[in-house]
Coordinates of C-alpha atoms in Angstrom, one line a residue:
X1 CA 96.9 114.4 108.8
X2 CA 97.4 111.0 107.6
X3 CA 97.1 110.8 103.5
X4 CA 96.5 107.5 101.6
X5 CA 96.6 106.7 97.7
X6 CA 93.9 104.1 96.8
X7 CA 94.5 104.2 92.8
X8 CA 94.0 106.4 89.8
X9 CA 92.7 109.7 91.9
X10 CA 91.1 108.0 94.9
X11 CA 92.7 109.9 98.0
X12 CA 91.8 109.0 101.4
X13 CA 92.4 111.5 104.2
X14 CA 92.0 111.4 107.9
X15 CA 91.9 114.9 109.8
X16 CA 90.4 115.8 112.8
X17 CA 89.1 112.5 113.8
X18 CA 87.0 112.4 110.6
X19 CA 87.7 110.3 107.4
X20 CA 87.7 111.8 103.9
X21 CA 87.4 109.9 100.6
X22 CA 88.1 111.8 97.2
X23 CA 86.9 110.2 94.1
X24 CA 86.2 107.0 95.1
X25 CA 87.1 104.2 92.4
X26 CA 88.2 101.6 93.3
X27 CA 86.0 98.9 92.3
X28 CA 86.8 99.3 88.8
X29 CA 90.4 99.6 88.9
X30 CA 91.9 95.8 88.6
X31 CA 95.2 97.7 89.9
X32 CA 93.3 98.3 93.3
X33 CA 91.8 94.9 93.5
X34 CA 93.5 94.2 96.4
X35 CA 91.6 97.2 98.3
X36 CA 88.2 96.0 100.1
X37 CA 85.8 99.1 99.4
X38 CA 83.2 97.6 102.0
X39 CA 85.7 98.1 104.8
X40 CA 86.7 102.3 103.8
X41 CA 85.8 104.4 106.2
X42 CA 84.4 108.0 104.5
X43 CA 81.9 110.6 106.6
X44 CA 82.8 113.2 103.7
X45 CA 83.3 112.0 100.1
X46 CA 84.6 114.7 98.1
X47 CA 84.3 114.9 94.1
X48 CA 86.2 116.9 91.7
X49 CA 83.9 115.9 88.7
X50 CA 81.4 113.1 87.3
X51 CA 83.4 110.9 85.2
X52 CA 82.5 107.5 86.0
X53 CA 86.5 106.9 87.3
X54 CA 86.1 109.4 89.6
X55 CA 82.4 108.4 91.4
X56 CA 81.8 104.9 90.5
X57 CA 82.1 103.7 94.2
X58 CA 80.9 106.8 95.7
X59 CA 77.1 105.5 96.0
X60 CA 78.4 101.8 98.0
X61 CA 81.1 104.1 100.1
X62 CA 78.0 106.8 100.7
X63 CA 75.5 103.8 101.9
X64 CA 78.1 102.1 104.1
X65 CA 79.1 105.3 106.1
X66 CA 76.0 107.5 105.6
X67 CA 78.6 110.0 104.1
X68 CA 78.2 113.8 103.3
X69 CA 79.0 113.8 99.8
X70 CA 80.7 117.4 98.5
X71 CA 81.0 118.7 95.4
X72 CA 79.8 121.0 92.9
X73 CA 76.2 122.1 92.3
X74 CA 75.2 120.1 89.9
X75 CA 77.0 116.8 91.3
X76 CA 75.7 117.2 94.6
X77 CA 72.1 117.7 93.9
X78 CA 73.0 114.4 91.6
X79 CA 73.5 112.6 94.6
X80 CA 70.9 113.9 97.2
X81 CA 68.2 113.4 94.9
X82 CA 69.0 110.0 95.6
X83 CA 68.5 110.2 99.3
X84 CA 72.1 110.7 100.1
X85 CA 73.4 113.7 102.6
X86 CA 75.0 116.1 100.5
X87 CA 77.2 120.0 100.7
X88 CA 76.8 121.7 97.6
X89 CA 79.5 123.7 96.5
X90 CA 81.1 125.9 93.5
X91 CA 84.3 127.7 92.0
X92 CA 85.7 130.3 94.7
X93 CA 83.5 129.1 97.5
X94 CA 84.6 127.9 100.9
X95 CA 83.2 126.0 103.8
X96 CA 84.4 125.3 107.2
X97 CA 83.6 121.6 108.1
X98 CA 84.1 119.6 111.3
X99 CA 87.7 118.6 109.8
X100 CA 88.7 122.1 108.4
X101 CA 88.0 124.2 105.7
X102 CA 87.2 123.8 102.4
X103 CA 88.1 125.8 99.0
X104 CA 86.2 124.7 95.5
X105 CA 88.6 125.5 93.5
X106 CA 89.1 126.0 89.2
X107 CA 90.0 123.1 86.9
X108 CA 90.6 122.8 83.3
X109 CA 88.7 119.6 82.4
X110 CA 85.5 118.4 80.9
X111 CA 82.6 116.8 83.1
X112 CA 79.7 114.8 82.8
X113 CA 77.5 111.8 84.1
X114 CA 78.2 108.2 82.8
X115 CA 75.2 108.7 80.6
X116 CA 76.7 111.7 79.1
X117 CA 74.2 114.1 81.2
X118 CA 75.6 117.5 81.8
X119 CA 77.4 117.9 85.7
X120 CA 78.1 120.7 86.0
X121 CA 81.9 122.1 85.9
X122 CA 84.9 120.3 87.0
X123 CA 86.8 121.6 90.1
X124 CA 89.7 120.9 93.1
X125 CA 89.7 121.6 96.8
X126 CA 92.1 123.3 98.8
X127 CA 92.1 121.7 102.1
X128 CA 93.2 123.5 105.3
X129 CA 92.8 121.5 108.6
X130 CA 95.1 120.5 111.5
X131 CA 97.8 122.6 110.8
X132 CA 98.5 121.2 107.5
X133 CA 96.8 122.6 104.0
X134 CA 96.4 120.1 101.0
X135 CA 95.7 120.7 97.7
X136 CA 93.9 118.8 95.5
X137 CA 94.0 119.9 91.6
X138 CA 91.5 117.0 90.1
X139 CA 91.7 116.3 86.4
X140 CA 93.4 119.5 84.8
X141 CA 95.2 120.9 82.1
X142 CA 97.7 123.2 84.0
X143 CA 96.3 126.6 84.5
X144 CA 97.1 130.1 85.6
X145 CA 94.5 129.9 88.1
X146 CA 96.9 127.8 90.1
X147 CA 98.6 131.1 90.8
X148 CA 96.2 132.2 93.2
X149 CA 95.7 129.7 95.6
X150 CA 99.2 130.7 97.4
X151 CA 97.9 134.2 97.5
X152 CA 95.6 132.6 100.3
X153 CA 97.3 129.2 101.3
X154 CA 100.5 127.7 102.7
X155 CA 100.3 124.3 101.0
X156 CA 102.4 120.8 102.7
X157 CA 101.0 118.5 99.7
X158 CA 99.7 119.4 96.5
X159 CA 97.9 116.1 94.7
X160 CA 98.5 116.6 91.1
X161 CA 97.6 113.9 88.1
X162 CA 100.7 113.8 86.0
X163 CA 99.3 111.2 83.6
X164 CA 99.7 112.7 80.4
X165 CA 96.8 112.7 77.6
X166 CA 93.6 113.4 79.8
X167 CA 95.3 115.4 82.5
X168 CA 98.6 117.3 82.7
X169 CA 102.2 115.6 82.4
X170 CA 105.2 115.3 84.5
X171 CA 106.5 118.7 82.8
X172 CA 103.6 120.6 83.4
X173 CA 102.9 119.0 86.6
X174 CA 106.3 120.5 88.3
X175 CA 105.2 124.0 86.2
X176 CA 101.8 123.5 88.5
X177 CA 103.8 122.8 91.9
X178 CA 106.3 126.2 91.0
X179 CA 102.6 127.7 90.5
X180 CA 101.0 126.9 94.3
X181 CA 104.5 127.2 95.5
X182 CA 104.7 123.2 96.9
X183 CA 107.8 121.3 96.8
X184 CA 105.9 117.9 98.3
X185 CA 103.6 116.2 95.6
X186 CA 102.2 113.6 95.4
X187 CA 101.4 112.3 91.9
X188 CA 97.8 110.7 91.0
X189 CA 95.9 110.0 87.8
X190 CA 98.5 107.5 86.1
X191 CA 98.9 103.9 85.2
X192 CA 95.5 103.0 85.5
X193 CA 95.2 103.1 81.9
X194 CA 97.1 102.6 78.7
X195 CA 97.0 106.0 77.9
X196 CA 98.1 107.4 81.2
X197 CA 101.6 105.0 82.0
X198 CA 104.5 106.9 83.0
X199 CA 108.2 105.9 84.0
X200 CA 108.3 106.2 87.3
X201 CA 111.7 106.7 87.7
X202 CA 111.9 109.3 85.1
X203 CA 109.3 111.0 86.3
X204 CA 110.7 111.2 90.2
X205 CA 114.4 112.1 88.7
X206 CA 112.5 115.3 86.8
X207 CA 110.9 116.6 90.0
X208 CA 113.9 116.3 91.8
X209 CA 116.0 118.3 89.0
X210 CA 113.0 121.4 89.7
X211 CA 114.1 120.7 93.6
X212 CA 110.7 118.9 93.7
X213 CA 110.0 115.2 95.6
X214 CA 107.4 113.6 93.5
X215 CA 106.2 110.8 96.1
X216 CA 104.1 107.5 93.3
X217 CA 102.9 105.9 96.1
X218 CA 101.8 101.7 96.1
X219 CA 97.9 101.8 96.3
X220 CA 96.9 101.3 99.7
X221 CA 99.9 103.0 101.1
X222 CA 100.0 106.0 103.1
X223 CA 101.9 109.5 104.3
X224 CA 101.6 111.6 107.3
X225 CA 101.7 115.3 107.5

């Protein structure tokens, strides 16, 4: 399983032979400029919620790989009345795909379309293909909920925003990994904006005082499971 960090929250994952974009921005994000969006590869595009830094690309990337687009309910009804494939999904459902299966999973966030239309709840997936099982929290305060997804799966990476102000912090962040019982994060949702800088270094030093590696990848780079 080969993970890479495009920017803000925009994870790309291949699995299985088949390539998986979450929350495609990129186009928007002057930090990812360097990242040609026309050239992504994506038959599933995966979306935690509606916020337009979250699904601005997802259209272009949907039209360029006649993707299946997954998410909740009301996103993915969003999308295929549009003409696009689409998997609808919601909290506590699962799916097994080509690639592995799929958890929809609680956040604590707030959701809605660019022009303020409702869209449904906000959410994360729990990923388990190839012998490797990925969580990905989405925009979220840190929450109890996070408890349970051990009770069902052996994570190897847990994606977690550790921005501060929109999402949870660094602190609550390593809380969040103790909670789904992962030592391997990799950190998402920061720097885009002014509101969401973090020290980098500080950040890394408190994850490895919990006993914690807190991986900040450069966009465009990549891990392997």
């Amino acid at each position: 399983m080969k993970v890479t960090f495009y920017g803000h929250a925009c994870i790309g994952i291949e699995v299985s032979g088949k390539h998986i974009l979450v929350d495609p921005f990129i186009s928007g994000n002057e930090k990812a400029s360097h990242i040609d969006i026309t050239t992504l590869k994506a038959d599933y595009i995966l979306i935690t919620h509606a916020h337009f830094d979250h699904i601005a690309d997802v259209e272009v990337v949907a039209k360029n790989n006649d993707s299946v687009i997954v998410s909740n309910w009301e996103i993915a009804n969003f999308f295929g009345n549009k003409g696009f494939k689409f998997h609808p999904m919601n909290h506590g459902g699962s799916w097994t795909f080509d690639f592995g299966k799929v958890k929809y999973v609680a956040a604590i966030h707030s959701s809605s379309f660019p022009d303020g239309t409702y869209a449904g709840n906000p959410g994360g997936f729990v990923i388990e293909g190839e012998h490797k099982n990925i969580y990905i929290a989405g925009d979220t305060a840190l929450t109890m909920d996070m408890k349970l997804i051990p009770m069902r799966t052996k994570l190897d990476l847990a994606i977690l925003p550790i921005g501060n102000c929109f999402t949870m912090d660094v602190e609550d962040a390593i809380m969040a990994a103790d909670f789904v019982d992962c030592d391997k994060i990799l950190g998402c949702h920061f720097d885009t904006f002014g509101f969401i800088v973090v020290d980098h270094d500080v950040a890394k030093k408190k994850f490895f005082d919990a006993g914690k590696d807190l991986m900040l990848l450069d966009i465009g780079s990549s891990i392997s499971l």
